[in-house]
mmCIF file of C-alpha atoms (C1' of nucleotides) in Angstrom:
data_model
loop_
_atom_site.group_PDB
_atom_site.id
_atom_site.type_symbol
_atom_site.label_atom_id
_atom_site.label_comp_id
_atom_site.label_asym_id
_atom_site.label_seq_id
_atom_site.Cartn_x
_atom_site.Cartn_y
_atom_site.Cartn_z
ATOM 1 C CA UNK A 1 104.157 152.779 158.196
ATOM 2 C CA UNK A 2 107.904 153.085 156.304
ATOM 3 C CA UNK A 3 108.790 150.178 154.345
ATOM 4 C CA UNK A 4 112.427 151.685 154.246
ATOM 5 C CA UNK A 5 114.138 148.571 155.630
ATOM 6 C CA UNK A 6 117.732 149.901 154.649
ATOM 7 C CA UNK A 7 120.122 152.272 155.855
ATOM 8 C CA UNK A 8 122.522 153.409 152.977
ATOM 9 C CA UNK A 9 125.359 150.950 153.763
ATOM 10 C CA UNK A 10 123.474 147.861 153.958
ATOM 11 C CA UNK A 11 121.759 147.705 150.815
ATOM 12 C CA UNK A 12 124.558 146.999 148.617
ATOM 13 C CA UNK A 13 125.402 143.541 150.072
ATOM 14 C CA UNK A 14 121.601 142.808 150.436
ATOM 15 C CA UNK A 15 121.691 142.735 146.591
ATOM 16 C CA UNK A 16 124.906 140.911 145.989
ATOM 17 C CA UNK A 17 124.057 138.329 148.149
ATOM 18 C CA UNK A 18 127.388 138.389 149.285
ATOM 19 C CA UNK A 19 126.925 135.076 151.978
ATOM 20 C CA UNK A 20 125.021 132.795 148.988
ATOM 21 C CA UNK A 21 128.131 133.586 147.261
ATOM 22 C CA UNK A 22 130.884 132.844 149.882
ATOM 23 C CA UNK A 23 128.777 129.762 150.425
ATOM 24 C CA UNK A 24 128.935 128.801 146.687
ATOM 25 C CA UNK A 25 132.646 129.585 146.811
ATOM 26 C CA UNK A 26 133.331 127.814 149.757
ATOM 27 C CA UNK A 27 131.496 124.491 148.240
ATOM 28 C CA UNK A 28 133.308 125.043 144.903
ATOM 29 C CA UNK A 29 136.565 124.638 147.088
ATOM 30 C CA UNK A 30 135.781 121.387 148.325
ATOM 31 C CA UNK A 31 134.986 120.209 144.905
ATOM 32 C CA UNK A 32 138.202 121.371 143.777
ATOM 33 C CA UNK A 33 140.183 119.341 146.940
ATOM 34 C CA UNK A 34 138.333 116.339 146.622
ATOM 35 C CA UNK A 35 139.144 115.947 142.953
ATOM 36 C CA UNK A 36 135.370 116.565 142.015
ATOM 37 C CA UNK A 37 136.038 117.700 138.630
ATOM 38 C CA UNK A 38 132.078 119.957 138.650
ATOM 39 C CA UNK A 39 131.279 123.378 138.812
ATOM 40 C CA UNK A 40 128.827 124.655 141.494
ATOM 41 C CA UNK A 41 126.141 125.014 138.815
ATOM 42 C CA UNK A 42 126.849 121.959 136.916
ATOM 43 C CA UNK A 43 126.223 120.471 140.226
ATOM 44 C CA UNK A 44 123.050 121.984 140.405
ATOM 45 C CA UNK A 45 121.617 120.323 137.313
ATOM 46 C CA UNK A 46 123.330 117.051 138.707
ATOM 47 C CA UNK A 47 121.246 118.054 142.189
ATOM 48 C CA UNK A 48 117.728 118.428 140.423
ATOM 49 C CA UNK A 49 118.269 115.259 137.791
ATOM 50 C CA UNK A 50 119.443 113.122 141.440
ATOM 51 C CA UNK A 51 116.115 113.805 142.254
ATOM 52 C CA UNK A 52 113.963 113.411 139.109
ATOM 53 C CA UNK A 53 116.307 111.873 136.374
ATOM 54 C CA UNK A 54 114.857 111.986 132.907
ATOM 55 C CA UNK A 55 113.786 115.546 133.695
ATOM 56 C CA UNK A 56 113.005 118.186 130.215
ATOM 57 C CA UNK A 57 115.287 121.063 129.909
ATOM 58 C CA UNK A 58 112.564 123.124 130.347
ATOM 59 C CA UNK A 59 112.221 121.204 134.067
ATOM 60 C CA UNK A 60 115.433 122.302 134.954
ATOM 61 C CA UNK A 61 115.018 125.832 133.712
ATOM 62 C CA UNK A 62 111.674 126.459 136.695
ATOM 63 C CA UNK A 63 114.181 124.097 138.814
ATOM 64 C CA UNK A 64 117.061 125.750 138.833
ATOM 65 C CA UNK A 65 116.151 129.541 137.679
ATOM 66 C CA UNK A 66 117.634 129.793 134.685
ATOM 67 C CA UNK A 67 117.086 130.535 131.011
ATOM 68 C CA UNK A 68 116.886 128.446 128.509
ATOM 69 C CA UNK A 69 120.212 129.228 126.880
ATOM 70 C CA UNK A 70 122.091 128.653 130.359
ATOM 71 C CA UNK A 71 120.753 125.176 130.640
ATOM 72 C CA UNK A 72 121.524 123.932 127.168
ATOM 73 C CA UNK A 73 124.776 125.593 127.679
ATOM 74 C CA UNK A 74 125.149 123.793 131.403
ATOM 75 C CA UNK A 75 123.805 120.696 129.558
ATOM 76 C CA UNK A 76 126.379 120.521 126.471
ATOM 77 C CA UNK A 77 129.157 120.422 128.732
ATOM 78 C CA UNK A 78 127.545 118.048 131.731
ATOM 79 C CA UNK A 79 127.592 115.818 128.075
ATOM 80 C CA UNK A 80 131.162 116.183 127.302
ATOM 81 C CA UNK A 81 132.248 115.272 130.989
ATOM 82 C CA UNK A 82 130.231 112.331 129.792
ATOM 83 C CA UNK A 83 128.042 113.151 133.426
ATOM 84 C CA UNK A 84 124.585 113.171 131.362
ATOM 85 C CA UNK A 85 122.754 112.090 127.891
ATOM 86 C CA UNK A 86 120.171 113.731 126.045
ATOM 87 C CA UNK A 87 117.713 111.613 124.980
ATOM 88 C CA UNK A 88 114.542 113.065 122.319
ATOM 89 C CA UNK A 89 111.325 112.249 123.664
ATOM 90 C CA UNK A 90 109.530 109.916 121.563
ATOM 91 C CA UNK A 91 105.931 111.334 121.710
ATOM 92 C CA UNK A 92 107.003 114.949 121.673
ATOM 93 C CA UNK A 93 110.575 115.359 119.596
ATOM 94 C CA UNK A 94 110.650 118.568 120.839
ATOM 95 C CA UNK A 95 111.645 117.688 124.167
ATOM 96 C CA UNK A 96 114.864 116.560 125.550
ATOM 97 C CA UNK A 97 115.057 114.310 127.981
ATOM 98 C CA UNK A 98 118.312 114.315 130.498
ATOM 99 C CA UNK A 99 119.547 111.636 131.489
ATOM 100 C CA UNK A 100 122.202 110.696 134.363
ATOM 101 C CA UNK A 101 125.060 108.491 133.069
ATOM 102 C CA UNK A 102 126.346 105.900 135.759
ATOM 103 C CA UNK A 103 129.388 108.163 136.671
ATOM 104 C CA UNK A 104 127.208 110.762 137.577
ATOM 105 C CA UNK A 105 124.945 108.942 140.145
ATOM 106 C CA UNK A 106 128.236 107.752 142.042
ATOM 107 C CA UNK A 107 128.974 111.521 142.652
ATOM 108 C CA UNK A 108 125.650 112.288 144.498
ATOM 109 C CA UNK A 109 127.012 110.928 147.842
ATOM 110 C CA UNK A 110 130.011 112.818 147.891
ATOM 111 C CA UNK A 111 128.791 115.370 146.530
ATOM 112 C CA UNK A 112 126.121 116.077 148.564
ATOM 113 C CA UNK A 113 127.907 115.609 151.306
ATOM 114 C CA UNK A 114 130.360 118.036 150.781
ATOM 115 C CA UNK A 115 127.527 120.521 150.424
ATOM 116 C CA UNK A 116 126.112 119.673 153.501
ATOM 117 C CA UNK A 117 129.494 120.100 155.567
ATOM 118 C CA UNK A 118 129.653 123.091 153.865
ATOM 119 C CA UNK A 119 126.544 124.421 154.883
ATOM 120 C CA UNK A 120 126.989 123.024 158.553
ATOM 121 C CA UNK A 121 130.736 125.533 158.728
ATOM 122 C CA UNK A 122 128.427 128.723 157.231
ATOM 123 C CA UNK A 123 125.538 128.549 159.578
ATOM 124 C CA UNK A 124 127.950 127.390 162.757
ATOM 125 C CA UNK A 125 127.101 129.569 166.063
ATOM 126 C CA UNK A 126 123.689 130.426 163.985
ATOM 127 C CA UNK A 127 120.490 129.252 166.204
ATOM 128 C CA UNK A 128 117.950 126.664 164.596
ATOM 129 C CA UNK A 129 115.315 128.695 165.079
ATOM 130 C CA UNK A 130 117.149 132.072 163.658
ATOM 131 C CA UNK A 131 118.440 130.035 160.462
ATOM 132 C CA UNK A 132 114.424 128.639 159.950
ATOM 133 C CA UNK A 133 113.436 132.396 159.950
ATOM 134 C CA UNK A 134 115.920 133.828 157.624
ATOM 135 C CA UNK A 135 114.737 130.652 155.360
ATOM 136 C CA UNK A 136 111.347 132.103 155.465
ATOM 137 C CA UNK A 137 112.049 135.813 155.235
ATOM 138 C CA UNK A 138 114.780 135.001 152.017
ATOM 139 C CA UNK A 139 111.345 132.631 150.530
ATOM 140 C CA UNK A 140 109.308 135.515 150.980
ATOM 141 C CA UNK A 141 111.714 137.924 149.378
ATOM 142 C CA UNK A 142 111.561 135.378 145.938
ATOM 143 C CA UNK A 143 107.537 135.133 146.436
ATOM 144 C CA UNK A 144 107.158 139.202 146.038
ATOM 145 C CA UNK A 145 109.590 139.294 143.593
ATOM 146 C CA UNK A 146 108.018 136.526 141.409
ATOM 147 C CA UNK A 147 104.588 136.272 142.221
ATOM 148 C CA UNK B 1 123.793 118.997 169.449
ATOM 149 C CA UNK B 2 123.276 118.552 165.652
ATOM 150 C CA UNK B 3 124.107 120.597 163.257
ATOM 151 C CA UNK B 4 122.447 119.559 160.981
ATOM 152 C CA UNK B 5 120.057 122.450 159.889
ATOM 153 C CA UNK B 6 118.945 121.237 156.440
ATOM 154 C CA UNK B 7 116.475 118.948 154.860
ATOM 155 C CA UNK B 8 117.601 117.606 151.215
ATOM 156 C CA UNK B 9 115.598 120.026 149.364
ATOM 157 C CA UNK B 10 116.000 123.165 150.662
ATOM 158 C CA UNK B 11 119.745 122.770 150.693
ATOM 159 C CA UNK B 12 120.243 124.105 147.208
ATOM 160 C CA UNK B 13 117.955 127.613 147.000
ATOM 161 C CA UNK B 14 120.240 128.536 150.066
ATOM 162 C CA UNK B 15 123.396 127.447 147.873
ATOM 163 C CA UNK B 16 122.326 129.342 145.010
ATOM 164 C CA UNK B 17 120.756 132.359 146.925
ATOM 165 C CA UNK B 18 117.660 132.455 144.745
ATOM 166 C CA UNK B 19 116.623 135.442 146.677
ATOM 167 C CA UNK B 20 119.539 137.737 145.753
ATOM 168 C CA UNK B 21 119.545 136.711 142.161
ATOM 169 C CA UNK B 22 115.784 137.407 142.225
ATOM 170 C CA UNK B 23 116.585 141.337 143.854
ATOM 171 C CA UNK B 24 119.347 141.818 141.312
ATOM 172 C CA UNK B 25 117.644 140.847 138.062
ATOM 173 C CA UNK B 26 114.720 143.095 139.062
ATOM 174 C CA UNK B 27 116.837 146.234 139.924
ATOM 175 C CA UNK B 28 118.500 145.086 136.477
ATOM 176 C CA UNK B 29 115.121 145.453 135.058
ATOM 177 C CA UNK B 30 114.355 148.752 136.426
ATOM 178 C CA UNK B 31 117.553 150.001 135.094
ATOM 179 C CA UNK B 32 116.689 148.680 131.652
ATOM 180 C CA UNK B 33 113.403 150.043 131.666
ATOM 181 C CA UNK B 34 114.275 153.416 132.799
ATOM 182 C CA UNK B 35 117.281 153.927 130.800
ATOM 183 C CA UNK B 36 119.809 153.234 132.947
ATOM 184 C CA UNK B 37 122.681 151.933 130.654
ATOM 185 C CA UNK B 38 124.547 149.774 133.349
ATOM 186 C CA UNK B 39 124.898 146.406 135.015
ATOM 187 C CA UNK B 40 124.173 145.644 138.102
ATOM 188 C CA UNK B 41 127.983 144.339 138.540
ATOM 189 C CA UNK B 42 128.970 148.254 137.082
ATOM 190 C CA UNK B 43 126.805 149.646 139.523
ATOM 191 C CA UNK B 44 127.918 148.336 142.344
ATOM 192 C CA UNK B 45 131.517 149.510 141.716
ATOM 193 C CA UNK B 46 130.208 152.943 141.219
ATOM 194 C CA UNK B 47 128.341 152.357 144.672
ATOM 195 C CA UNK B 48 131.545 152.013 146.081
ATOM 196 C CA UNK B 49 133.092 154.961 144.347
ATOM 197 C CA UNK B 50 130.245 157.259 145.312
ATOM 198 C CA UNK B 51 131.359 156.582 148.817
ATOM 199 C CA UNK B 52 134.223 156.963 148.193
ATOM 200 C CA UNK B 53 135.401 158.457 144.498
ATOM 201 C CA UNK B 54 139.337 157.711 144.125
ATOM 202 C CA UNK B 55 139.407 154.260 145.761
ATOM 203 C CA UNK B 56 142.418 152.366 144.364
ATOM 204 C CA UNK B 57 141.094 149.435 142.402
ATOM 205 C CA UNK B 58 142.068 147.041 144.992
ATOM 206 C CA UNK B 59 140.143 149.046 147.904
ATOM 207 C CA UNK B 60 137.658 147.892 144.858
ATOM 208 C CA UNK B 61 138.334 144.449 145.207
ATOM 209 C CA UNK B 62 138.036 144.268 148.994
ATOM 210 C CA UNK B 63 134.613 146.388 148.954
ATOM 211 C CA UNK B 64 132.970 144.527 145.978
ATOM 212 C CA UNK B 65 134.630 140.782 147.332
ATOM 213 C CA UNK B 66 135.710 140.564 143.872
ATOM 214 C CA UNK B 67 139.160 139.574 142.434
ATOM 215 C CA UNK B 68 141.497 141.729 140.612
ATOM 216 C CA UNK B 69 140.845 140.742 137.071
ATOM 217 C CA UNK B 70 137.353 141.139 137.616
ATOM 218 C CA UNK B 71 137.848 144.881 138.693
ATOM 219 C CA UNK B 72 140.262 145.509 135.660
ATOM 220 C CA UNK B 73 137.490 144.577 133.711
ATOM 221 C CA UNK B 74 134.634 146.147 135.077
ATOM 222 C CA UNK B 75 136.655 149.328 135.157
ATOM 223 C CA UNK B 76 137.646 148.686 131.475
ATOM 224 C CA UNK B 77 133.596 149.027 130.707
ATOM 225 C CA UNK B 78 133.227 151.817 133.010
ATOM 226 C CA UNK B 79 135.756 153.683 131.742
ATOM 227 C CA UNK B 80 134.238 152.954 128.037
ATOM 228 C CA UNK B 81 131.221 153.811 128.914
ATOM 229 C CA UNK B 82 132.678 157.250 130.525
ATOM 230 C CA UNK B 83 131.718 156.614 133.790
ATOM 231 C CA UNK B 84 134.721 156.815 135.500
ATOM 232 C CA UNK B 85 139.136 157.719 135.043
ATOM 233 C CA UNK B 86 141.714 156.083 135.664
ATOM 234 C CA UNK B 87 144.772 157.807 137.387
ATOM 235 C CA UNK B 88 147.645 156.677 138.249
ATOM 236 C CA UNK B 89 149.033 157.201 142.036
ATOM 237 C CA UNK B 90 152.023 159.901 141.864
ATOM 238 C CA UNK B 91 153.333 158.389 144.895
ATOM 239 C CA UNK B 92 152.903 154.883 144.180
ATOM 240 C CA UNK B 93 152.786 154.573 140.342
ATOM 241 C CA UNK B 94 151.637 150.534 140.909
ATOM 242 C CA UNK B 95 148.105 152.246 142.421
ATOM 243 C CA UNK B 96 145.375 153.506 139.969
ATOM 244 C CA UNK B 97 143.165 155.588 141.743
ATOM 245 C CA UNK B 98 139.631 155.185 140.209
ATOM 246 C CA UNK B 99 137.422 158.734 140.067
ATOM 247 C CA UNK B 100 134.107 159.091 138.596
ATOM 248 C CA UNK B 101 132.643 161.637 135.859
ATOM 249 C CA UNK B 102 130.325 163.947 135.716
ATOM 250 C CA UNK B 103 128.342 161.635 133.775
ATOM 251 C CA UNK B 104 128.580 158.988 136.962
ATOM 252 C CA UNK B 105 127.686 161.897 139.729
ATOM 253 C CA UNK B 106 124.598 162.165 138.023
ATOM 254 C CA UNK B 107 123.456 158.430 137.844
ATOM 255 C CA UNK B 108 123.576 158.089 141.807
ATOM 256 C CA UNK B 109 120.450 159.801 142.666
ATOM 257 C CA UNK B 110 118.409 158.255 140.317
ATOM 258 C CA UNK B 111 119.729 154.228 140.866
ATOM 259 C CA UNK B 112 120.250 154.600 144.526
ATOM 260 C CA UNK B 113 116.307 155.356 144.274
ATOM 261 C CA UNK B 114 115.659 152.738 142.251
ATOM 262 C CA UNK B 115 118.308 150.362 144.563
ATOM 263 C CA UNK B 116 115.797 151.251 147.461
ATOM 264 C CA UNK B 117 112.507 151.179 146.027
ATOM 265 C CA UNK B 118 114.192 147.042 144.748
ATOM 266 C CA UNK B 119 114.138 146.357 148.313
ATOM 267 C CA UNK B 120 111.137 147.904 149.282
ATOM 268 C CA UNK B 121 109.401 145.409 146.949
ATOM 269 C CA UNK B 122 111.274 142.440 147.946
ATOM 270 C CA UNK B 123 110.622 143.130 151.629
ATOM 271 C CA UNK B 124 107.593 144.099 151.430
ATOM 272 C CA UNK B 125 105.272 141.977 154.300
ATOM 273 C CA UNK B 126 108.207 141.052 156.233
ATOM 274 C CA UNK B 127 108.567 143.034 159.719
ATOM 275 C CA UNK B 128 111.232 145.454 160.349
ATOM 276 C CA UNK B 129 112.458 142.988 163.190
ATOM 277 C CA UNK B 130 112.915 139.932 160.703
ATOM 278 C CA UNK B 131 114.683 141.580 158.475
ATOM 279 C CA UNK B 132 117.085 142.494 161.279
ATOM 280 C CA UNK B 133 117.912 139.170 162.447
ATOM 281 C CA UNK B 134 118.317 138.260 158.229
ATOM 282 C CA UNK B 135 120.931 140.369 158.053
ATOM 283 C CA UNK B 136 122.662 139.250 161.334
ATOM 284 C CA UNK B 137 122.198 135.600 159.673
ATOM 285 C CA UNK B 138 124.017 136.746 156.339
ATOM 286 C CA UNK B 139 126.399 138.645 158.146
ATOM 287 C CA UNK B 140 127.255 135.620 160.389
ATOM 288 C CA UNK B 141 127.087 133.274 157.646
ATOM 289 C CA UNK B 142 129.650 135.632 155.531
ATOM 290 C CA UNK B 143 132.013 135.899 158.613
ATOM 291 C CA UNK B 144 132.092 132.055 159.335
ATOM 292 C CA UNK B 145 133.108 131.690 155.916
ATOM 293 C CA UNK B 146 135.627 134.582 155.351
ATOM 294 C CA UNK B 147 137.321 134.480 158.661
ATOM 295 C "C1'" DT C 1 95.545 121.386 104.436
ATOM 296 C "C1'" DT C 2 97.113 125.654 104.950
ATOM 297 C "C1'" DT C 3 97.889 129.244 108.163
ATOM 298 C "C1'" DA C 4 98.845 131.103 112.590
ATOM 299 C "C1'" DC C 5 100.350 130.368 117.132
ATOM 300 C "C1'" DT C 6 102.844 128.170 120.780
ATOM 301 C "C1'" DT C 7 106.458 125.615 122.862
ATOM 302 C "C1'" DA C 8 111.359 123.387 123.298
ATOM 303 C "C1'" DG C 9 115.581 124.005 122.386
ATOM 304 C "C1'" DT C 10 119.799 126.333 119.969
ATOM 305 C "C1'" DT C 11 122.951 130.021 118.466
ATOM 306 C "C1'" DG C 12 125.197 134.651 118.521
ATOM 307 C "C1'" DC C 13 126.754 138.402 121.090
ATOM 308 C "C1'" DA C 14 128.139 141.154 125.240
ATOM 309 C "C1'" DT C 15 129.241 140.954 130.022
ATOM 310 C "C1'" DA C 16 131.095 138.796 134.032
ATOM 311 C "C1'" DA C 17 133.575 135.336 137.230
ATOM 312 C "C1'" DA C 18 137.537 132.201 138.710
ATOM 313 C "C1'" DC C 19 142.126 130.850 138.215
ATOM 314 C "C1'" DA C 20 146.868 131.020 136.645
ATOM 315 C "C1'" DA C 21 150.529 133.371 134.654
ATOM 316 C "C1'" DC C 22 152.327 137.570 133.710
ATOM 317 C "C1'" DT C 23 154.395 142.868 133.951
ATOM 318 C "C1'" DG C 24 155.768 146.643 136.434
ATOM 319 C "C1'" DT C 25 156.726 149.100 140.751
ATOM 320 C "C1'" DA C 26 158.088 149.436 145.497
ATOM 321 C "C1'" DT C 27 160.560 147.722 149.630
ATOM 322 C "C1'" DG C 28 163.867 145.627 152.482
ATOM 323 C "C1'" DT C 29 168.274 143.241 153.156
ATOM 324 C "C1'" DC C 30 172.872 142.059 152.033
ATOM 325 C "C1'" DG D 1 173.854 148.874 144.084
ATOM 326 C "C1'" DA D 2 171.969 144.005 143.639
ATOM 327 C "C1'" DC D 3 169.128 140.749 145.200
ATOM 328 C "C1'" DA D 4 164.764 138.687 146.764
ATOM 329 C "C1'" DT D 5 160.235 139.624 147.995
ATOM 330 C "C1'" DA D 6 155.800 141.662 148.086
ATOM 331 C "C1'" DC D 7 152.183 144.215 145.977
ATOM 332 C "C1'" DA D 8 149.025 146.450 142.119
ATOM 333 C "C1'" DG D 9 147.300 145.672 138.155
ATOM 334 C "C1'" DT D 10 146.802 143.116 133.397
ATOM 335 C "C1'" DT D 11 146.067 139.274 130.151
ATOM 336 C "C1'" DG D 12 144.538 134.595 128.627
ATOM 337 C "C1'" DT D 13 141.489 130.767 129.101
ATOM 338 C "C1'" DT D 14 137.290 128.418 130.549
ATOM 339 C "C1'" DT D 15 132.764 128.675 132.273
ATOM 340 C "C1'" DA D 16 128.468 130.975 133.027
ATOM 341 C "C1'" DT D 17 124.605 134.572 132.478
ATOM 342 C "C1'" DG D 18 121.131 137.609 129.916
ATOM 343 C "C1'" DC D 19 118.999 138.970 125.912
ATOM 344 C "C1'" DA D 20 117.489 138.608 121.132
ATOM 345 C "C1'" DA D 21 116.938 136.044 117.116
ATOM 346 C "C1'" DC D 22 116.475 131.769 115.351
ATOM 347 C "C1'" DT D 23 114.934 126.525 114.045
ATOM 348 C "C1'" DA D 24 112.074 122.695 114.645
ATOM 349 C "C1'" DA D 25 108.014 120.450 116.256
ATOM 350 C "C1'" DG D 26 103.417 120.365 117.986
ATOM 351 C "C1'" DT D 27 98.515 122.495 118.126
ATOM 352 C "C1'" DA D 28 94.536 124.630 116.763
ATOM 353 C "C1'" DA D 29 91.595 127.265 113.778
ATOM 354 C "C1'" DA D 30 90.310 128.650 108.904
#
DNA sequence: TTTACTTAGTTGCATAAACAACTGTATGTC
DNA sequence: GACATACAGTTGTTTATGCAACTAAGTAAA
């Protein structure tokens, strides 16, 4: 049986992931017209400390697939827009615990809303059923990739 | 009818496209690994050119749904490392037409293998037929987006 | 307790993206 | 020809990524 899934002129925007990133610019657009002063992947530090505040670097490195680097970077300047606060752990001083400041909890709402319209416009005329599938198949695309 | 496709935490891997990044770090990998001095970003602008060597850098910009600066730049490195000319238009001396070496002629082969055999391993285990209606998802998703 | 190893996070460097402001060239209208 | 306008490409700034090298802190074995 052929695994060869592609014809030639397919494959390139299979790799680019060229819908994840008219998604991501689409969302980053609504930021900018609301006045949310964030980045898309700012927000998505913001998005994994909404739901476990307090949460290691290290946590939002397997959380959000990044390096280490990136999310000390992503952290630093979450810090200067005064959004989060590292705090040392006391029983491991290794570890930094993130912490959301008050300013960043009220953006959660509007935030997330704004993601959520967004994804409601990208997946309009797109079936339930089809959108669950391509959810699975794009899942098991990460599994073989990372297993 | 809702359309409201999304449970909280799935919403962000779609955002993000954690499947794409995952395909493109690993055909990054393969390049590294077997020698292949380029970027994934590089390579996908000599993609285009191999379909078409002497594409003005804004038939670039439309192919690779990147902005002019960005293709300045990425033809900056290309041309550093070699890879490709610039020339400008005789007719219309705004236009550079973009045409690859030698040096880039010879790297197709051997990436557009490795390109396919990326996507052989991400898709491996999911039918022919789901794939399909992934790509008519993207695809949709893309168009209600960029429309 | 000294040594080796591991883990958490940081820093330096090269590459890339988005946006705005810019130069230079072509076109169309008066 | 002189003007405004549109288009192709460049440059500057900020933000982000990937990799390698690094520091600091904890752990475990000699």
């Amino acid at each position: 049986m052929s695994n060869n899934h592609f014809k030639k002129g397919e494959l390139y925007s299979f790799i680019t992931g060229k819908a994840s990133i008219a998604i991501a610019r689409r969302l980053q657009k609504k930021f900018n017209t609301s006045g949310v002063n964030l980045t898309i992947e700012q927000w998505s530090v913001l998005y994994q400390l909404w739901k476990h505040d307090g949460a290691s670097q290290q946590e939002l490195c397997n959380a959000t697939f990044r390096d280490k680097p990136s999310i000390t970077r992503l952290v630093d300047n979450l810090e200067k827009l005064n959004l989060v606060n590292r705090v040392s752990d006391e029983k491991d001083r290794r570890i930094n615990k993130i912490y959301l400041t008050r300013a960043a909890i009220k953006l959660q709402e509007e935030t997330m809303a704004l993601a959520e319209e967004t994804l409601n416009e990208a997946l309009s005329g797109v079936p339930a059923d089809q959108v669950e599938m391509c959810k699975e198949v794009l899942q098991k695309v990460y599994d073989n990739l990372n297993g």
